[in-house]
Amino acid sequence: MTNSLRSDGDRKSPSPRAQPSRQRDAFFDNAKYLAIVLVGVGHAWGQILDGNRTVETLYRVLYTFHMPAFIVISGYFSRSFDLSPKRVKRLITGVVVPYLVFEVAYTLHRRVSEDPQSDFSLLDPTYLLWFLCALFVWRLTTPIWQTIRWPLPIALAIAALASVTPSVGNDLNMQRVLQFLPCFVLGLLLRPEHFQLVRRRAARIWSVPVVAAALVIGWWSVPRMETGWFYRNAAVQDTGGPWWSGPVLTLALFGCSVVLSACFFAWVPGRRMWFTALGAGTIYGYLLHGFLVKEGSYTGWFQHSFLDEPLGEIGLTVLGATAITLLCTKPVQRVMRYVVEPKMNWAFKADPGDAARGREKRDEAGSGTREASTEPAAPNGSGEKVSV
């Protein structure tokens, strides 16, 4: 997806010898792009739910799996995260700094467009910025999940307990952090062969009736279940439901999320497509498209009667997908990289380990050169040194 979702072990390291470069996996770039498009479409649909059962059905099915799938990918690419200086630096520049910058930017945007008295709050994430808070917490705890024996059951237990604990509060949107935690832990546990399983032809065939059943259940649930449950940002006491419904719905939603995410991955192309390259810039689309949604909300654009008609709903869907696609493109990345993926080498101490390894490599290279100078040239006359 992004700098924040990029595999921590996939960066090429300099070496005295040329090494074959690792190519990005087209499947995961495709999955990240398609997932971020669904995020944008979901945010557009969220503005026209009132009294529209068809859109709300699609919205509920989408919200069951689109962020869980995104989070599973985040966990999968966090498997090599540790607390080494290099990875901590990447966590700060790829997650913390964008959160701070965009939290201020979203607050200023609201002050200009809607409420001049809107307060700044770094502990209360604005709109979609909760994901950066969650990713920061999840990645910091990665070594714990990779050490304990039963990470997924424990993560599910934490999520279930959070659903009945109103005192968790809204700071850093911790309800979402804890209730989506099992999806991240699941990603940490997955291996390439697991994704190969859901990419089989049989999985694609079975996904069709599964999604059809999900749509039927979604339609049935509209008058019977609060939409807020799909956001996973509140305890059951806040909804007025019985306490036991929190753990039950938490486990049920997790199961549904896994199944529908598998259906989603089953249909993600594994080859390079026209949109594959956009998978590397999804963090840009994610962080920037919120300004468009919020501006439309502040100005009342989503209240237009045209959006109550099927043609308007389809047009809004296409507009949302197109806008977030454009925000993932290279020109946008070049303009915004200094705040979304800043280098900030000036802000960090030099890693003594890297310096020592650099000296060691230079010493080895120098020693090899001195030893080779006393040896004859390679027989083929290529100038290569004879190694001993």
PDB file of N, CA and C in Angstrom, residues 277-325:
ATOM      1  N   ALA A 277       0.537  -0.104 -10.533  1.00  0.00           N
ATOM      2  CA  ALA A 277       1.498   0.881 -10.015  1.00  0.00           C
ATOM      3  C   ALA A 277       0.866   1.797  -8.977  1.00  0.00           C
ATOM      4  N   LEU A 278      -0.443   1.968  -9.022  1.00  0.00           N
ATOM      5  CA  LEU A 278      -1.116   2.844  -8.062  1.00  0.00           C
ATOM      6  C   LEU A 278      -1.145   2.231  -6.666  1.00  0.00           C
ATOM      7  N   GLY A 279      -0.908   0.927  -6.569  1.00  0.00           N
ATOM      8  CA  GLY A 279      -0.891   0.281  -5.268  1.00  0.00           C
ATOM      9  C   GLY A 279       0.201   0.788  -4.357  1.00  0.00           C
ATOM     10  N   ALA A 280       1.248   1.386  -4.941  1.00  0.00           N
ATOM     11  CA  ALA A 280       2.337   1.930  -4.130  1.00  0.00           C
ATOM     12  C   ALA A 280       2.004   3.301  -3.558  1.00  0.00           C
ATOM     13  N   GLY A 281       0.890   3.888  -3.996  1.00  0.00           N
ATOM     14  CA  GLY A 281       0.563   5.242  -3.534  1.00  0.00           C
ATOM     15  C   GLY A 281      -0.767   5.334  -2.827  1.00  0.00           C
ATOM     16  N   THR A 282      -1.250   4.228  -2.282  1.00  0.00           N
ATOM     17  CA  THR A 282      -2.583   4.248  -1.689  1.00  0.00           C
ATOM     18  C   THR A 282      -2.673   5.101  -0.422  1.00  0.00           C
ATOM     19  N   ILE A 283      -1.562   5.293   0.277  1.00  0.00           N
ATOM     20  CA  ILE A 283      -1.614   6.137   1.467  1.00  0.00           C
ATOM     21  C   ILE A 283      -1.980   7.573   1.084  1.00  0.00           C
ATOM     22  N   TYR A 284      -1.572   8.000  -0.108  1.00  0.00           N
ATOM     23  CA  TYR A 284      -1.902   9.345  -0.576  1.00  0.00           C
ATOM     24  C   TYR A 284      -3.404   9.464  -0.825  1.00  0.00           C
ATOM     25  N   GLY A 285      -3.956   8.467  -1.517  1.00  0.00           N
ATOM     26  CA  GLY A 285      -5.394   8.482  -1.750  1.00  0.00           C
ATOM     27  C   GLY A 285      -6.178   8.426  -0.463  1.00  0.00           C
ATOM     28  N   TYR A 286      -5.706   7.626   0.475  1.00  0.00           N
ATOM     29  CA  TYR A 286      -6.411   7.481   1.744  1.00  0.00           C
ATOM     30  C   TYR A 286      -6.439   8.791   2.524  1.00  0.00           C
ATOM     31  N   LEU A 287      -5.296   9.421   2.662  1.00  0.00           N
ATOM     32  CA  LEU A 287      -5.213  10.629   3.487  1.00  0.00           C
ATOM     33  C   LEU A 287      -5.856  11.841   2.827  1.00  0.00           C
ATOM     34  N   LEU A 288      -5.837  11.920   1.501  1.00  0.00           N
ATOM     35  CA  LEU A 288      -6.291  13.127   0.811  1.00  0.00           C
ATOM     36  C   LEU A 288      -7.772  13.104   0.448  1.00  0.00           C
ATOM     37  N   HIS A 289      -8.335  11.925   0.201  1.00  0.00           N
ATOM     38  CA  HIS A 289      -9.720  11.921  -0.272  1.00  0.00           C
ATOM     39  C   HIS A 289     -10.692  12.381   0.817  1.00  0.00           C
ATOM     40  N   GLY A 290     -10.272  12.299   2.072  1.00  0.00           N
ATOM     41  CA  GLY A 290     -11.135  12.763   3.154  1.00  0.00           C
ATOM     42  C   GLY A 290     -11.471  14.241   3.047  1.00  0.00           C
ATOM     43  N   PHE A 291     -10.553  15.041   2.487  1.00  0.00           N
ATOM     44  CA  PHE A 291     -10.840  16.467   2.314  1.00  0.00           C
ATOM     45  C   PHE A 291     -12.016  16.664   1.351  1.00  0.00           C
ATOM     46  N   LEU A 292     -12.076  15.847   0.300  1.00  0.00           N
ATOM     47  CA  LEU A 292     -13.170  15.959  -0.665  1.00  0.00           C
ATOM     48  C   LEU A 292     -14.500  15.572  -0.022  1.00  0.00           C
ATOM     49  N   VAL A 293     -14.481  14.468   0.751  1.00  0.00           N
ATOM     50  CA  VAL A 293     -15.710  14.024   1.405  1.00  0.00           C
ATOM     51  C   VAL A 293     -16.175  15.060   2.424  1.00  0.00           C
ATOM     52  N   LYS A 294     -15.249  15.564   3.218  1.00  0.00           N
ATOM     53  CA  LYS A 294     -15.612  16.552   4.231  1.00  0.00           C
ATOM     54  C   LYS A 294     -16.102  17.851   3.606  1.00  0.00           C
ATOM     55  N   GLU A 295     -15.463  18.283   2.538  1.00  0.00           N
ATOM     56  CA  GLU A 295     -15.896  19.524   1.888  1.00  0.00           C
ATOM     57  C   GLU A 295     -17.316  19.369   1.338  1.00  0.00           C
ATOM     58  N   GLY A 296     -17.598  18.198   0.739  1.00  0.00           N
ATOM     59  CA  GLY A 296     -18.947  17.950   0.260  1.00  0.00           C
ATOM     60  C   GLY A 296     -19.958  17.945   1.383  1.00  0.00           C
ATOM     61  N   SER A 297     -19.554  17.430   2.538  1.00  0.00           N
ATOM     62  CA  SER A 297     -20.442  17.406   3.703  1.00  0.00           C
ATOM     63  C   SER A 297     -20.649  18.807   4.265  1.00  0.00           C
ATOM     64  N   TYR A 298     -19.562  19.605   4.362  1.00  0.00           N
ATOM     65  CA  TYR A 298     -19.660  20.953   4.915  1.00  0.00           C
ATOM     66  C   TYR A 298     -20.539  21.861   4.047  1.00  0.00           C
ATOM     67  N   THR A 299     -20.422  21.695   2.735  1.00  0.00           N
ATOM     68  CA  THR A 299     -21.137  22.585   1.814  1.00  0.00           C
ATOM     69  C   THR A 299     -22.543  22.092   1.485  1.00  0.00           C
ATOM     70  N   GLY A 300     -22.919  20.902   1.970  1.00  0.00           N
ATOM     71  CA  GLY A 300     -24.248  20.369   1.706  1.00  0.00           C
ATOM     72  C   GLY A 300     -24.413  19.762   0.334  1.00  0.00           C
ATOM     73  N   TRP A 301     -23.308  19.495  -0.350  1.00  0.00           N
ATOM     74  CA  TRP A 301     -23.393  18.959  -1.707  1.00  0.00           C
ATOM     75  C   TRP A 301     -24.075  17.596  -1.729  1.00  0.00           C
ATOM     76  N   PHE A 302     -23.872  16.792  -0.683  1.00  0.00           N
ATOM     77  CA  PHE A 302     -24.456  15.448  -0.653  1.00  0.00           C
ATOM     78  C   PHE A 302     -25.960  15.477  -0.390  1.00  0.00           C
ATOM     79  N   GLN A 303     -26.511  16.647  -0.103  1.00  0.00           N
ATOM     80  CA  GLN A 303     -27.953  16.755   0.113  1.00  0.00           C
ATOM     81  C   GLN A 303     -28.714  17.002  -1.185  1.00  0.00           C
ATOM     82  N   HIS A 304     -28.012  17.069  -2.293  1.00  0.00           N
ATOM     83  CA  HIS A 304     -28.653  17.344  -3.569  1.00  0.00           C
ATOM     84  C   HIS A 304     -29.640  16.229  -3.906  1.00  0.00           C
ATOM     85  N   SER A 305     -30.821  16.596  -4.363  1.00  0.00           N
ATOM     86  CA  SER A 305     -31.877  15.615  -4.646  1.00  0.00           C
ATOM     87  C   SER A 305     -31.478  14.626  -5.734  1.00  0.00           C
ATOM     88  N   PHE A 306     -30.573  15.023  -6.616  1.00  0.00           N
ATOM     89  CA  PHE A 306     -30.127  14.138  -7.690  1.00  0.00           C
ATOM     90  C   PHE A 306     -29.510  12.858  -7.134  1.00  0.00           C
ATOM     91  N   LEU A 307     -28.887  12.957  -5.964  1.00  0.00           N
ATOM     92  CA  LEU A 307     -28.220  11.794  -5.377  1.00  0.00           C
ATOM     93  C   LEU A 307     -29.204  10.807  -4.768  1.00  0.00           C
ATOM     94  N   ASP A 308     -30.475  11.151  -4.748  1.00  0.00           N
ATOM     95  CA  ASP A 308     -31.492  10.216  -4.270  1.00  0.00           C
ATOM     96  C   ASP A 308     -31.982   9.296  -5.385  1.00  0.00           C
ATOM     97  N   GLU A 309     -31.568   9.564  -6.605  1.00  0.00           N
ATOM     98  CA  GLU A 309     -31.979   8.765  -7.753  1.00  0.00           C
ATOM     99  C   GLU A 309     -30.898   7.739  -8.089  1.00  0.00           C
ATOM    100  N   PRO A 310     -31.287   6.613  -8.692  1.00  0.00           N
ATOM    101  CA  PRO A 310     -30.296   5.570  -9.032  1.00  0.00           C
ATOM    102  C   PRO A 310     -29.142   6.100  -9.873  1.00  0.00           C
ATOM    103  N   LEU A 311     -29.432   6.955 -10.841  1.00  0.00           N
ATOM    104  CA  LEU A 311     -28.367   7.493 -11.684  1.00  0.00           C
ATOM    105  C   LEU A 311     -27.399   8.349 -10.870  1.00  0.00           C
ATOM    106  N   GLY A 312     -27.922   9.099  -9.915  1.00  0.00           N
ATOM    107  CA  GLY A 312     -27.071   9.911  -9.059  1.00  0.00           C
ATOM    108  C   GLY A 312     -26.202   9.055  -8.155  1.00  0.00           C
ATOM    109  N   GLU A 313     -26.767   7.963  -7.644  1.00  0.00           N
ATOM    110  CA  GLU A 313     -26.000   7.059  -6.781  1.00  0.00           C
ATOM    111  C   GLU A 313     -24.867   6.389  -7.555  1.00  0.00           C
ATOM    112  N   ILE A 314     -25.171   5.984  -8.784  1.00  0.00           N
ATOM    113  CA  ILE A 314     -24.127   5.374  -9.619  1.00  0.00           C
ATOM    114  C   ILE A 314     -23.053   6.406  -9.943  1.00  0.00           C
ATOM    115  N   GLY A 315     -23.495   7.624 -10.272  1.00  0.00           N
ATOM    116  CA  GLY A 315     -22.529   8.678 -10.581  1.00  0.00           C
ATOM    117  C   GLY A 315     -21.628   8.994  -9.399  1.00  0.00           C
ATOM    118  N   LEU A 316     -22.195   9.025  -8.202  1.00  0.00           N
ATOM    119  CA  LEU A 316     -21.395   9.285  -7.009  1.00  0.00           C
ATOM    120  C   LEU A 316     -20.382   8.161  -6.778  1.00  0.00           C
ATOM    121  N   THR A 317     -20.799   6.931  -7.044  1.00  0.00           N
ATOM    122  CA  THR A 317     -19.889   5.790  -6.893  1.00  0.00           C
ATOM    123  C   THR A 317     -18.704   5.909  -7.842  1.00  0.00           C
ATOM    124  N   VAL A 318     -18.994   6.234  -9.096  1.00  0.00           N
ATOM    125  CA  VAL A 318     -17.924   6.391 -10.096  1.00  0.00           C
ATOM    126  C   VAL A 318     -17.027   7.572  -9.734  1.00  0.00           C
ATOM    127  N   LEU A 319     -17.639   8.651  -9.276  1.00  0.00           N
ATOM    128  CA  LEU A 319     -16.862   9.834  -8.891  1.00  0.00           C
ATOM    129  C   LEU A 319     -15.925   9.513  -7.728  1.00  0.00           C
ATOM    130  N   GLY A 320     -16.422   8.783  -6.731  1.00  0.00           N
ATOM    131  CA  GLY A 320     -15.582   8.425  -5.596  1.00  0.00           C
ATOM    132  C   GLY A 320     -14.411   7.557  -6.008  1.00  0.00           C
ATOM    133  N   ALA A 321     -14.664   6.555  -6.861  1.00  0.00           N
ATOM    134  CA  ALA A 321     -13.589   5.669  -7.324  1.00  0.00           C
ATOM    135  C   ALA A 321     -12.579   6.436  -8.162  1.00  0.00           C
ATOM    136  N   THR A 322     -13.064   7.342  -9.014  1.00  0.00           N
ATOM    137  CA  THR A 322     -12.163   8.114  -9.877  1.00  0.00           C
ATOM    138  C   THR A 322     -11.302   9.073  -9.067  1.00  0.00           C
ATOM    139  N   ALA A 323     -11.915   9.744  -8.106  1.00  0.00           N
ATOM    140  CA  ALA A 323     -11.169  10.719  -7.307  1.00  0.00           C
ATOM    141  C   ALA A 323     -10.043  10.056  -6.532  1.00  0.00           C
ATOM    142  N   ILE A 324     -10.318   8.928  -5.898  1.00  0.00           N
ATOM    143  CA  ILE A 324      -9.282   8.308  -5.094  1.00  0.00           C
ATOM    144  C   ILE A 324      -8.208   7.681  -5.979  1.00  0.00           C
ATOM    145  N   THR A 325      -8.588   7.278  -7.196  1.00  0.00           N
ATOM    146  CA  THR A 325      -7.592   6.778  -8.149  1.00  0.00           C
ATOM    147  C   THR A 325      -6.623   7.882  -8.535  1.00  0.00           C
TER     148      THR A 325
END
